Tab-separated table of C-alpha atoms and ligand atoms in Angstrom:
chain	number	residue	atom	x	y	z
P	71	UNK	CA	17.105	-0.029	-5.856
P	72	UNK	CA	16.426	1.168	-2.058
P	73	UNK	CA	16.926	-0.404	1.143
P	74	UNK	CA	15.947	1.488	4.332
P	75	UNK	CA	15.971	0.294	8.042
P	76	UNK	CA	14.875	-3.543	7.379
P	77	UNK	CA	15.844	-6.476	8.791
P	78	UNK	CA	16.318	-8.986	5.656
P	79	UNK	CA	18.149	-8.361	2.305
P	80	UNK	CA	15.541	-6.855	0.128
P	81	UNK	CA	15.278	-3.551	-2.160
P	82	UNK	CA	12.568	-1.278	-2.835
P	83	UNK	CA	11.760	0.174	-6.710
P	84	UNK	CA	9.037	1.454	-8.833
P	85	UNK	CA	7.228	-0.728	-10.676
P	86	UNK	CA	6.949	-1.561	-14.217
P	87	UNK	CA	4.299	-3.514	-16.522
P	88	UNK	CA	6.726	-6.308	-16.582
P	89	UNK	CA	5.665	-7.125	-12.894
P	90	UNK	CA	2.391	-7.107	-13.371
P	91	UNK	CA	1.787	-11.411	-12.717
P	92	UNK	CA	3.775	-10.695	-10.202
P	93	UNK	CA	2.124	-7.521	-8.533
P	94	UNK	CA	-1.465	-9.642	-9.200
P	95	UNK	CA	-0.610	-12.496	-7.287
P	96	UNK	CA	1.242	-11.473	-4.078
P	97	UNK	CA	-1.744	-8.508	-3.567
P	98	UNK	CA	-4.692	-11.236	-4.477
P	99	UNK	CA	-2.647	-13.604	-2.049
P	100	UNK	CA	-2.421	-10.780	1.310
P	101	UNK	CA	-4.912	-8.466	0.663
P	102	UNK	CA	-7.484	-9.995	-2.376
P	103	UNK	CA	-10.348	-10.533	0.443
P	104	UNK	CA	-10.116	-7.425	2.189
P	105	UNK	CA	-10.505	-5.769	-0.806
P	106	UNK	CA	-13.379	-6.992	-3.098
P	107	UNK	CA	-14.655	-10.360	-4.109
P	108	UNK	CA	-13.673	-9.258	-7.739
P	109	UNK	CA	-9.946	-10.659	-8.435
P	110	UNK	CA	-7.166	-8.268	-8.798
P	111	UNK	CA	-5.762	-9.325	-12.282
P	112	UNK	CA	-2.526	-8.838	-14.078
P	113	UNK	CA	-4.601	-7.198	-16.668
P	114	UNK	CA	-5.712	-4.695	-14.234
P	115	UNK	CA	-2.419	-3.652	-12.995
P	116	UNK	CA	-1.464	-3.428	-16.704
P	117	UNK	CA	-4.383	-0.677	-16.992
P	118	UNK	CA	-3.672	1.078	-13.798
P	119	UNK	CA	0.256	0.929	-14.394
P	120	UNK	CA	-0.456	2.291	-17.813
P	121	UNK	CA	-2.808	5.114	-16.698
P	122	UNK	CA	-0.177	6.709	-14.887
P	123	UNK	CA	-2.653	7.917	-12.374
P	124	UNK	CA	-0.803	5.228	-9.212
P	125	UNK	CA	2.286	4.846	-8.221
P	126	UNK	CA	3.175	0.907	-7.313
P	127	UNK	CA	6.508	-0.152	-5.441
P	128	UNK	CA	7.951	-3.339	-5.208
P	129	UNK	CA	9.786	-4.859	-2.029
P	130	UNK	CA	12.396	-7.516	-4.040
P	131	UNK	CA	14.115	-10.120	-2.753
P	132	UNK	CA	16.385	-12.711	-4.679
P	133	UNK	CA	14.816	-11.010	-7.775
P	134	UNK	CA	11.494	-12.159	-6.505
P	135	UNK	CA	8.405	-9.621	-5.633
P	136	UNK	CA	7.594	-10.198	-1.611
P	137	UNK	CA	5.517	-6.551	-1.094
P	138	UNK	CA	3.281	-4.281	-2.946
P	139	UNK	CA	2.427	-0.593	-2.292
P	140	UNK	CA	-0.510	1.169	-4.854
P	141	UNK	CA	-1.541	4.536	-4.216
P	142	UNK	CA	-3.527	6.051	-6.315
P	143	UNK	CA	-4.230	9.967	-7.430
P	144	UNK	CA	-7.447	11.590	-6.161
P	145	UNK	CA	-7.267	15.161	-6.839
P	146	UNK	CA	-4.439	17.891	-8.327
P	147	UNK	CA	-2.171	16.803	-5.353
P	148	UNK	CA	-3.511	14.398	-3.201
P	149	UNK	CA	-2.746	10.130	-3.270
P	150	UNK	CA	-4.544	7.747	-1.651
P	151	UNK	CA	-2.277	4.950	-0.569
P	152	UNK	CA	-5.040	1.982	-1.503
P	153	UNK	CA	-3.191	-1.661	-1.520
P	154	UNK	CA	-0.498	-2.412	1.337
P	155	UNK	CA	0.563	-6.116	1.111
P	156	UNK	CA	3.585	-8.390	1.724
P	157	UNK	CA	4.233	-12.194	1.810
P	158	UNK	CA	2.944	-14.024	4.916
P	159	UNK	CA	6.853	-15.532	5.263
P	160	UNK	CA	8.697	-11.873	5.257
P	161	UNK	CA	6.257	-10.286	7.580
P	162	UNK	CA	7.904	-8.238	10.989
P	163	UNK	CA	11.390	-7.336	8.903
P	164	UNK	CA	10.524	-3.718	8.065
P	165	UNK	CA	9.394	-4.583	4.044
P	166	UNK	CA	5.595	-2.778	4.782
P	167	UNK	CA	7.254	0.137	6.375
P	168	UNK	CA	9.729	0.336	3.616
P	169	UNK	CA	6.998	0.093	0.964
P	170	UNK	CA	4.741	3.038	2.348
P	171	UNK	CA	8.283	5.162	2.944
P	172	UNK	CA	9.182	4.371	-0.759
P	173	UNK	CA	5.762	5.598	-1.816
P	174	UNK	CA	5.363	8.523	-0.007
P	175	UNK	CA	9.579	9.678	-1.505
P	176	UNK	CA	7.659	9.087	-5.109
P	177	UNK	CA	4.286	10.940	-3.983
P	178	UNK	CA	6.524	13.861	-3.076
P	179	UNK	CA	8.632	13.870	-6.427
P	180	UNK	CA	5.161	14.080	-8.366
P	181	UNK	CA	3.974	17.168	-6.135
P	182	UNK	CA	1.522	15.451	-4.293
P	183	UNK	CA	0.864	17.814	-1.028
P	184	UNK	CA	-1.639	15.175	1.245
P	185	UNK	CA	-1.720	11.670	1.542
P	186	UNK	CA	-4.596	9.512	2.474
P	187	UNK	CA	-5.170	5.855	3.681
P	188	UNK	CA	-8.159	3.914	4.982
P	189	UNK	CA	-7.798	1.449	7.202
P	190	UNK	CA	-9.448	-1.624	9.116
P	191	UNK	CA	-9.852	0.016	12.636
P	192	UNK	CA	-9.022	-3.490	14.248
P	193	UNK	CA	-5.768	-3.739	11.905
P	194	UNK	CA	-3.594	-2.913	14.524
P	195	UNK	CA	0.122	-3.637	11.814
P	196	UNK	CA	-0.564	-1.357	9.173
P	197	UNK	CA	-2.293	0.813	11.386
P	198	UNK	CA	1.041	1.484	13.671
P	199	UNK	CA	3.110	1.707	10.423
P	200	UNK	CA	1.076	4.620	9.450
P	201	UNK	CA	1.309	6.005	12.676
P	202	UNK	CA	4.694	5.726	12.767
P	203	UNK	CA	5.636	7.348	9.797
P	204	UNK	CA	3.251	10.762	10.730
P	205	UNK	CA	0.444	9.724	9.417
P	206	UNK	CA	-2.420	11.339	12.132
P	207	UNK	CA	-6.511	9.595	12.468
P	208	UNK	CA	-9.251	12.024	10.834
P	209	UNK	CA	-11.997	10.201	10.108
P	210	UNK	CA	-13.541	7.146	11.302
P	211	UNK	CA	-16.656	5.464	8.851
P	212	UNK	CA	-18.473	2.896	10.754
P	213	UNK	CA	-19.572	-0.557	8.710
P	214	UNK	CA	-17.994	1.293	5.386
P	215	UNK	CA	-17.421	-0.771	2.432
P	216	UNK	CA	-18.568	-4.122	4.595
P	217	UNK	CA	-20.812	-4.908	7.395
P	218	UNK	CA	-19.236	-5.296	10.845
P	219	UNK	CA	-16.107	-3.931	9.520
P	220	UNK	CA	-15.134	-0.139	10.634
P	221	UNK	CA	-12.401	2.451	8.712
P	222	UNK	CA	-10.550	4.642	10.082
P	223	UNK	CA	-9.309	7.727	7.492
P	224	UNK	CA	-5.176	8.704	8.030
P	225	UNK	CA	-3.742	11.703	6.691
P	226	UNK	CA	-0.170	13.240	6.294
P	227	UNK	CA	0.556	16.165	4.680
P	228	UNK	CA	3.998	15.807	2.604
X	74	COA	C1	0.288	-4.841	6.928
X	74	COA	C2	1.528	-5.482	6.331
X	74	COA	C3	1.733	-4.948	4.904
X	74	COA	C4	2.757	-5.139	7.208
X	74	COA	O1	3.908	-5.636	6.549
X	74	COA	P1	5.241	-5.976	7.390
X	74	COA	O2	6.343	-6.117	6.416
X	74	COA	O3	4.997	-7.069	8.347
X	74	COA	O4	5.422	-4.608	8.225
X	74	COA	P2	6.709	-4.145	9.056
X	74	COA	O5	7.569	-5.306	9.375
X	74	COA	O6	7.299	-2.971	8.370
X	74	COA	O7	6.034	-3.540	10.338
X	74	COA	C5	5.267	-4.311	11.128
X	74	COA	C6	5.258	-3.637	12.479
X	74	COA	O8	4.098	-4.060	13.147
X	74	COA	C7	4.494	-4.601	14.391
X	74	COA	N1	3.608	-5.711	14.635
X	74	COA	C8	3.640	-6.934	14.114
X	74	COA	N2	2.642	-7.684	14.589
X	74	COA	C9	1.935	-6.853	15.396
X	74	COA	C10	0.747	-6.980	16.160
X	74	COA	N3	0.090	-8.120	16.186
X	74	COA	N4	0.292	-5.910	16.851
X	74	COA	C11	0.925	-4.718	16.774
X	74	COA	N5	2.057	-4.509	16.067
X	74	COA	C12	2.544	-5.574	15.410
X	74	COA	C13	5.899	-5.145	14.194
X	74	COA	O9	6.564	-5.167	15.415
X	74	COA	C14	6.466	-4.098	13.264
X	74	COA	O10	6.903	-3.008	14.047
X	74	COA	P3	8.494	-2.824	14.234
X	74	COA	O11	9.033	-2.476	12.856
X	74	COA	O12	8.573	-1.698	15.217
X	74	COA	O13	8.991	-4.153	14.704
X	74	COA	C15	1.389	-7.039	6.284
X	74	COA	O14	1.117	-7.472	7.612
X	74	COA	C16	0.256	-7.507	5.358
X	74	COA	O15	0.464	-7.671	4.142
X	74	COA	N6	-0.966	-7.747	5.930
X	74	COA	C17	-2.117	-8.221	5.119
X	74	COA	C18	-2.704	-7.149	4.245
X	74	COA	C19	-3.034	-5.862	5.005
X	74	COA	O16	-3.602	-5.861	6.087
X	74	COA	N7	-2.615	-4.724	4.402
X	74	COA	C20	-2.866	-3.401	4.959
X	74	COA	C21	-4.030	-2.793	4.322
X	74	COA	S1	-4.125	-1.095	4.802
């Protein structure tokens, strides 16, 4: 367990097939409509935990999942950081920075070199977290994945 600089009693770990309900719920509950209409099922993080191709971490509190980082390999050693999501009622205590910390400690024991995220470009939270922790703008897709909606592209090299 790992606790950085946050302001409530939580911990920080890698996660493990036994939190996929868990890991399903609290992402389709903060981040399911951002990301497709499709549901994001326990039976997918099963898969995805199992491929060993992402890395989740878990923010835990009272033995209870609150925050979910996924990032996922691309290439020999690059990660693409692809679900950031915590609980509406432990929001503004430091969990999402922890989580993408976390992460990016675990994408640099498995070699990874770059790190990637794509971003809402009117999601002005995650996109200061990411700034924040030296992650720099270098690319900006208008109307990407949905109409009306523009991405911006971070990188940070590890
Ligand atoms: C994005 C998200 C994970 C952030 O989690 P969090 O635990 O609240 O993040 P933190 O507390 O670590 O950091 C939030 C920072 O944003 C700042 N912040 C909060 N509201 C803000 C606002 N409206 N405008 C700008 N900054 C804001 C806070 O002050 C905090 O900075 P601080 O640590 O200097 O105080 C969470 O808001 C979430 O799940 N949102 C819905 C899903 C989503 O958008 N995910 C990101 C996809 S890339």
């Amino acid at each position: 367990m790992f606790s950085f600089g946050i302001r409530m009693d939580a911990g920080f770990r890698l996660a493990g097939a036994e939190d996929a309900e868990e890991i399903a719920r609290t992402v389709q509950e903060n981040l399911g409509g951002e990301l497709s209409p499709k549901k994001i099922s326990a039976s997918l993080v099963k898969e995805k935990l199992k491929d060993k191709k992402d890395v989740f971490v878990v923010a835990v509190t009272d033995g209870k999942i609150i925050g979910v980082s996924r990032a996922s390999f691309e290439d020999l050693d690059l990660a693409e950081i692809r679900w950031l999501a915590v609980e509406k009622n432990y929001r503004n205590k430091g969990i999402g920075t922890g989580l993408v910390e976390k992460t990016l400690e675990a994408l640099k024991d498995k070699g990874k070199r770059k790190i990637t995220a794509r971003v809402r470009a009117d999601s002005l939270v995650p996109l200061s977290i990411f700034s924040r922790l030296g992650f720099e703008k270098e690319g900006y897709f208008r109307e990407h994945y949905r109409k009306g909606v523009d991405i911006i592209q971070l990188g940070k090299f590890l």
